[in-house]
Amino acid sequence: MTSRSAYDAWHAEHAVDAESDAPWHRLVKHHLVPATDLAGRRVLEIACGRGGFACWLAPRPEPPARLVAADFSPAAVSKARAFAHAHGITTVQWEVGDIEAVGHAAATFDTVICCETIEHVADPRWALRELARTLRPGGRLYLTAPNYLGLMGLYRVYRRLTGRPYTEEGQPINHPLLLPRTARWVRHAGLVVRVLDGIGHYLPVPRRPPVAIGALDRPRWLMRWLGLHSLVIATKPAAHP
């Protein structure tokens, strides 16, 4: 099975995230500045999945001038388009697209949003260079990715040592990312990191979903480095005259 058909099959089993209330979406919402990141801007959500977050972005009081939502999976894009149509959302430009070969010219977008994706592609660093390429000078990237510096990272190592492969909800590619490494890759892509944030501390329990320990989200300046859900906000340097 190819990765595209694998992701089509994966998306076919999941509903549209209509509330866009996943931890990574909450991180982006917390830091998103509509006046400078959405209002009248050209926005790309790459790897939009089944479209719930793009449909949340589109009808904001400060809407983008252009909102492109793209995903590698035609099945996901089909679900997203149908969901948007059912809810009267007509301002999203839906596309089938590859984060490792974004089908837009350089410096096209003012804001690029990418949630929980680079860990699932063959070459995360190349994908980040593609995102940097499509940003205009001064544009901003919102990137979320897992961070396995905490308890879930130890659990992932334990699974590996006991011969049981670890996957994130059965996805075919699962790179073990760490927040410091992700931030370094963003810098190597030519962007300037402005914000690092992270939430989500979980206790693995045998034969049960991990138990969230919300108290460990504080103090944020320290515990962000260990949170499973990480956010990097970066800007593209302005072009020199």
mmCIF file of C-alpha atoms in Angstrom:
data_model
loop_
_atom_site.group_PDB
_atom_site.id
_atom_site.type_symbol
_atom_site.label_atom_id
_atom_site.label_comp_id
_atom_site.label_asym_id
_atom_site.label_seq_id
_atom_site.Cartn_x
_atom_site.Cartn_y
_atom_site.Cartn_z
ATOM 1 C CA MET A 1 0.000 0.000 0.000
ATOM 2 C CA THR A 2 1.406 3.422 -0.969
ATOM 3 C CA SER A 3 1.520 6.187 1.609
ATOM 4 C CA ARG A 4 -1.226 8.098 -0.231
ATOM 5 C CA SER A 5 -3.574 5.114 -0.257
ATOM 6 C CA ALA A 6 -2.650 4.403 3.366
ATOM 7 C CA TYR A 7 -3.636 7.931 4.358
ATOM 8 C CA ASP A 8 -6.827 7.712 2.281
ATOM 9 C CA ALA A 9 -7.732 4.584 4.246
ATOM 10 C CA TRP A 10 -6.793 6.261 7.537
ATOM 11 C CA HIS A 11 -8.899 9.365 6.868
ATOM 12 C CA ALA A 12 -11.836 7.244 5.729
ATOM 13 C CA GLU A 13 -12.046 5.834 9.261
ATOM 14 C CA HIS A 14 -12.154 9.219 11.011
ATOM 15 C CA ALA A 15 -14.806 11.924 11.211
ATOM 16 C CA VAL A 16 -14.249 15.610 10.516
ATOM 17 C CA ASP A 17 -12.845 17.369 13.593
ATOM 18 C CA ALA A 18 -15.737 19.807 13.549
ATOM 19 C CA GLU A 19 -14.910 21.496 16.864
ATOM 20 C CA SER A 20 -11.173 21.837 16.100
ATOM 21 C CA ASP A 21 -10.535 21.315 19.792
ATOM 22 C CA ALA A 22 -7.486 19.063 19.651
ATOM 23 C CA PRO A 23 -4.596 20.203 21.895
ATOM 24 C CA TRP A 24 -2.581 21.403 18.884
ATOM 25 C CA HIS A 25 -5.500 23.440 17.566
ATOM 26 C CA ARG A 26 -5.941 24.997 21.003
ATOM 27 C CA LEU A 27 -2.257 25.965 20.973
ATOM 28 C CA VAL A 28 -2.587 27.672 17.598
ATOM 29 C CA LYS A 29 -5.807 29.431 18.607
ATOM 30 C CA HIS A 30 -4.176 30.687 21.796
ATOM 31 C CA HIS A 31 -1.316 32.345 19.927
ATOM 32 C CA LEU A 32 -2.989 33.302 16.636
ATOM 33 C CA VAL A 33 -3.306 37.063 16.228
ATOM 34 C CA PRO A 34 -6.240 37.584 13.832
ATOM 35 C CA ALA A 35 -5.394 41.204 13.078
ATOM 36 C CA THR A 36 -1.932 40.327 11.781
ATOM 37 C CA ASP A 37 -2.173 36.637 10.828
ATOM 38 C CA LEU A 38 -5.645 36.380 9.260
ATOM 39 C CA ALA A 39 -7.325 39.677 8.433
ATOM 40 C CA GLY A 40 -6.885 40.351 4.735
ATOM 41 C CA ARG A 41 -3.989 37.867 4.576
ATOM 42 C CA ARG A 42 -3.116 35.034 2.244
ATOM 43 C CA VAL A 43 -3.260 31.935 4.440
ATOM 44 C CA LEU A 44 -2.246 28.340 3.751
ATOM 45 C CA GLU A 45 -3.200 25.449 5.984
ATOM 46 C CA ILE A 46 -1.056 22.607 4.706
ATOM 47 C CA ALA A 47 -2.014 19.049 5.639
ATOM 48 C CA CYS A 48 -5.497 20.261 6.540
ATOM 49 C CA GLY A 49 -6.790 16.727 7.031
ATOM 50 C CA ARG A 50 -10.574 16.505 6.961
ATOM 51 C CA GLY A 51 -10.936 20.271 7.075
ATOM 52 C CA GLY A 52 -12.307 21.124 10.498
ATOM 53 C CA PHE A 53 -9.697 23.750 11.363
ATOM 54 C CA ALA A 54 -9.829 25.429 7.952
ATOM 55 C CA CYS A 55 -13.601 25.663 8.376
ATOM 56 C CA TRP A 56 -12.994 27.287 11.766
ATOM 57 C CA LEU A 57 -10.576 29.805 10.226
ATOM 58 C CA ALA A 58 -12.734 30.793 7.268
ATOM 59 C CA PRO A 59 -15.657 32.539 9.018
ATOM 60 C CA ARG A 60 -13.591 34.461 11.600
ATOM 61 C CA PRO A 61 -14.660 38.097 12.122
ATOM 62 C CA GLU A 62 -11.269 39.021 10.597
ATOM 63 C CA PRO A 63 -11.277 36.587 7.638
ATOM 64 C CA PRO A 64 -8.324 35.908 5.348
ATOM 65 C CA ALA A 65 -8.319 37.454 1.897
ATOM 66 C CA ARG A 66 -7.446 33.996 0.593
ATOM 67 C CA LEU A 67 -7.520 30.697 2.458
ATOM 68 C CA VAL A 68 -5.996 27.620 0.828
ATOM 69 C CA ALA A 69 -6.389 24.277 2.600
ATOM 70 C CA ALA A 70 -4.405 21.387 1.145
ATOM 71 C CA ASP A 71 -3.849 17.761 2.071
ATOM 72 C CA PHE A 72 -1.925 14.832 0.632
ATOM 73 C CA SER A 73 -5.010 12.599 0.836
ATOM 74 C CA PRO A 74 -7.764 13.023 -1.790
ATOM 75 C CA ALA A 75 -10.137 11.235 0.607
ATOM 76 C CA ALA A 76 -9.451 13.832 3.298
ATOM 77 C CA VAL A 77 -9.948 16.735 0.891
ATOM 78 C CA SER A 78 -13.205 15.215 -0.344
ATOM 79 C CA LYS A 79 -14.482 14.960 3.230
ATOM 80 C CA ALA A 80 -13.366 18.524 3.947
ATOM 81 C CA ARG A 81 -15.056 19.920 0.848
ATOM 82 C CA ALA A 82 -18.306 18.108 1.650
ATOM 83 C CA PHE A 83 -18.226 19.323 5.263
ATOM 84 C CA ALA A 84 -17.652 22.923 4.162
ATOM 85 C CA HIS A 85 -20.488 22.716 1.626
ATOM 86 C CA ALA A 86 -22.859 21.305 4.270
ATOM 87 C CA HIS A 87 -22.054 24.216 6.576
ATOM 88 C CA GLY A 88 -22.276 26.953 3.943
ATOM 89 C CA ILE A 89 -18.540 27.699 3.967
ATOM 90 C CA THR A 90 -17.566 28.801 0.474
ATOM 91 C CA THR A 91 -14.353 30.785 0.953
ATOM 92 C CA VAL A 92 -11.898 27.913 1.356
ATOM 93 C CA GLN A 93 -9.873 26.851 -1.678
ATOM 94 C CA TRP A 94 -9.474 23.076 -1.226
ATOM 95 C CA GLU A 95 -6.521 21.350 -2.867
ATOM 96 C CA VAL A 96 -4.798 17.984 -2.953
ATOM 97 C CA GLY A 97 -1.187 18.901 -2.213
ATOM 98 C CA ASP A 98 2.085 17.530 -0.883
ATOM 99 C CA ILE A 99 3.902 19.316 1.948
ATOM 100 C CA GLU A 100 7.214 18.121 0.468
ATOM 101 C CA ALA A 101 6.351 19.743 -2.889
ATOM 102 C CA VAL A 102 3.929 22.593 -2.213
ATOM 103 C CA GLY A 103 2.268 23.561 -5.469
ATOM 104 C CA HIS A 104 2.546 27.332 -5.004
ATOM 105 C CA ALA A 105 5.172 29.852 -5.967
ATOM 106 C CA ALA A 106 7.713 31.232 -3.525
ATOM 107 C CA ALA A 107 6.542 34.050 -1.223
ATOM 108 C CA THR A 108 2.850 33.354 -1.882
ATOM 109 C CA PHE A 109 1.461 33.295 1.661
ATOM 110 C CA ASP A 110 1.467 35.663 4.631
ATOM 111 C CA THR A 111 0.611 32.911 7.117
ATOM 112 C CA VAL A 112 1.243 29.163 6.939
ATOM 113 C CA ILE A 113 -0.336 26.790 9.456
ATOM 114 C CA CYS A 114 0.794 23.184 9.711
ATOM 115 C CA CYS A 115 -0.520 20.943 12.491
ATOM 116 C CA GLU A 116 0.776 17.487 13.425
ATOM 117 C CA THR A 117 2.245 16.668 10.027
ATOM 118 C CA ILE A 118 6.041 16.844 9.693
ATOM 119 C CA GLU A 119 6.370 13.762 11.901
ATOM 120 C CA HIS A 120 4.422 11.813 9.261
ATOM 121 C CA VAL A 121 6.407 12.682 6.120
ATOM 122 C CA ALA A 122 9.507 11.047 4.674
ATOM 123 C CA ASP A 123 11.760 14.116 5.025
ATOM 124 C CA PRO A 124 10.577 16.604 7.693
ATOM 125 C CA ARG A 125 13.462 19.001 7.087
ATOM 126 C CA TRP A 126 12.693 19.257 3.391
ATOM 127 C CA ALA A 127 9.023 19.855 4.220
ATOM 128 C CA LEU A 128 10.018 22.763 6.469
ATOM 129 C CA ARG A 129 12.119 24.265 3.698
ATOM 130 C CA GLU A 130 9.059 24.085 1.447
ATOM 131 C CA LEU A 131 6.960 25.921 4.018
ATOM 132 C CA ALA A 132 9.648 28.581 4.372
ATOM 133 C CA ARG A 133 9.810 28.930 0.587
ATOM 134 C CA THR A 134 6.089 29.648 0.265
ATOM 135 C CA LEU A 135 6.117 32.297 3.017
ATOM 136 C CA ARG A 136 6.565 35.893 2.001
ATOM 137 C CA PRO A 137 9.274 37.923 3.807
ATOM 138 C CA GLY A 138 7.799 38.900 7.149
ATOM 139 C CA GLY A 139 5.286 36.057 6.985
ATOM 140 C CA ARG A 140 4.617 33.748 9.904
ATOM 141 C CA LEU A 141 4.624 29.982 10.324
ATOM 142 C CA TYR A 142 2.548 28.178 12.970
ATOM 143 C CA LEU A 143 3.893 24.644 13.307
ATOM 144 C CA THR A 144 2.713 21.992 15.741
ATOM 145 C CA ALA A 145 4.338 18.600 16.189
ATOM 146 C CA PRO A 146 4.663 15.951 18.900
ATOM 147 C CA ASN A 147 7.484 16.303 21.390
ATOM 148 C CA TYR A 148 8.775 13.063 22.907
ATOM 149 C CA LEU A 149 10.967 14.552 25.643
ATOM 150 C CA GLY A 150 8.460 13.629 28.353
ATOM 151 C CA LEU A 151 6.772 10.510 29.706
ATOM 152 C CA MET A 152 5.319 9.524 26.352
ATOM 153 C CA GLY A 153 8.827 9.529 24.924
ATOM 154 C CA LEU A 154 9.935 7.064 27.586
ATOM 155 C CA TYR A 155 6.885 4.953 26.797
ATOM 156 C CA ARG A 156 7.780 5.027 23.118
ATOM 157 C CA VAL A 157 11.302 3.767 23.930
ATOM 158 C CA TYR A 158 9.797 1.043 26.130
ATOM 159 C CA ARG A 159 7.537 -0.087 23.281
ATOM 160 C CA ARG A 160 10.500 -0.242 20.937
ATOM 161 C CA LEU A 161 12.590 -2.252 23.390
ATOM 162 C CA THR A 162 9.767 -4.755 23.850
ATOM 163 C CA GLY A 163 9.335 -5.218 20.091
ATOM 164 C CA ARG A 164 6.008 -3.419 19.758
ATOM 165 C CA PRO A 165 6.134 -0.588 17.215
ATOM 166 C CA TYR A 166 4.685 2.731 18.365
ATOM 167 C CA THR A 167 2.330 4.570 16.019
ATOM 168 C CA GLU A 168 0.223 7.684 16.356
ATOM 169 C CA GLU A 169 -3.298 6.388 15.764
ATOM 170 C CA GLY A 170 -2.023 3.911 13.189
ATOM 171 C CA GLN A 171 -0.412 6.388 10.785
ATOM 172 C CA PRO A 172 2.174 4.794 8.457
ATOM 173 C CA ILE A 173 5.105 7.175 9.189
ATOM 174 C CA ASN A 174 5.930 8.177 12.783
ATOM 175 C CA HIS A 175 9.166 10.118 13.357
ATOM 176 C CA PRO A 176 10.077 10.584 17.068
ATOM 177 C CA LEU A 177 10.382 14.374 17.180
ATOM 178 C CA LEU A 178 11.796 16.462 20.031
ATOM 179 C CA LEU A 179 10.956 20.154 20.478
ATOM 180 C CA PRO A 180 14.591 21.383 20.484
ATOM 181 C CA ARG A 181 15.257 19.441 17.274
ATOM 182 C CA THR A 182 12.077 20.741 15.626
ATOM 183 C CA ALA A 183 13.034 24.320 16.502
ATOM 184 C CA ARG A 184 16.541 23.761 15.119
ATOM 185 C CA TRP A 185 15.117 22.419 11.848
ATOM 186 C CA VAL A 186 12.877 25.489 11.581
ATOM 187 C CA ARG A 187 15.916 27.737 11.984
ATOM 188 C CA HIS A 188 17.865 25.735 9.406
ATOM 189 C CA ALA A 189 14.979 26.299 6.992
ATOM 190 C CA GLY A 190 15.824 30.013 7.163
ATOM 191 C CA LEU A 191 13.148 31.151 9.631
ATOM 192 C CA VAL A 192 13.463 33.028 12.918
ATOM 193 C CA VAL A 193 11.834 31.259 15.868
ATOM 194 C CA ARG A 194 9.679 33.688 17.858
ATOM 195 C CA VAL A 195 7.661 31.454 20.196
ATOM 196 C CA LEU A 196 8.058 27.963 21.629
ATOM 197 C CA ASP A 197 5.158 26.493 23.571
ATOM 198 C CA GLY A 198 3.954 23.088 24.666
ATOM 199 C CA ILE A 199 1.214 21.371 26.655
ATOM 200 C CA GLY A 200 0.094 17.834 27.366
ATOM 201 C CA HIS A 201 1.615 15.574 30.003
ATOM 202 C CA TYR A 202 0.365 12.015 30.064
ATOM 203 C CA LEU A 203 0.892 8.933 32.203
ATOM 204 C CA PRO A 204 0.913 5.746 30.080
ATOM 205 C CA VAL A 205 -1.404 3.072 31.526
ATOM 206 C CA PRO A 206 -1.355 -0.553 30.301
ATOM 207 C CA ARG A 207 -4.308 -1.438 28.080
ATOM 208 C CA ARG A 208 -5.863 2.006 28.577
ATOM 209 C CA PRO A 209 -5.521 5.431 26.958
ATOM 210 C CA PRO A 210 -2.829 7.584 28.605
ATOM 211 C CA VAL A 211 -4.037 9.654 31.557
ATOM 212 C CA ALA A 212 -3.618 13.416 31.202
ATOM 213 C CA ILE A 213 -1.942 15.209 34.123
ATOM 214 C CA GLY A 214 -3.022 18.812 33.627
ATOM 215 C CA ALA A 215 -1.171 20.135 36.660
ATOM 216 C CA LEU A 216 2.129 19.475 34.896
ATOM 217 C CA ASP A 217 1.390 22.144 32.281
ATOM 218 C CA ARG A 218 2.646 24.691 34.843
ATOM 219 C CA PRO A 219 4.982 26.493 35.024
ATOM 220 C CA ARG A 220 4.610 26.838 31.278
ATOM 221 C CA TRP A 221 8.088 28.328 30.670
ATOM 222 C CA LEU A 222 9.621 25.120 32.027
ATOM 223 C CA MET A 223 7.104 22.370 31.322
ATOM 224 C CA ARG A 224 6.625 23.376 27.672
ATOM 225 C CA TRP A 225 9.855 21.474 26.955
ATOM 226 C CA LEU A 226 8.264 18.230 28.139
ATOM 227 C CA GLY A 227 4.717 18.633 26.806
ATOM 228 C CA LEU A 228 3.688 16.129 24.147
ATOM 229 C CA HIS A 229 1.993 18.807 22.036
ATOM 230 C CA SER A 230 4.459 21.486 20.928
ATOM 231 C CA LEU A 231 4.119 24.695 18.942
ATOM 232 C CA VAL A 232 6.794 26.650 17.080
ATOM 233 C CA ILE A 233 5.960 30.101 15.724
ATOM 234 C CA ALA A 234 8.536 31.515 13.320
ATOM 235 C CA THR A 235 8.845 34.376 10.860
ATOM 236 C CA LYS A 236 10.623 34.708 7.555
ATOM 237 C CA PRO A 237 13.239 37.468 7.606
ATOM 238 C CA ALA A 238 12.467 40.516 5.515
ATOM 239 C CA ALA A 239 14.317 40.683 2.225
ATOM 240 C CA HIS A 240 17.344 42.950 2.240
ATOM 241 C CA PRO A 241 17.376 45.807 -0.310
#
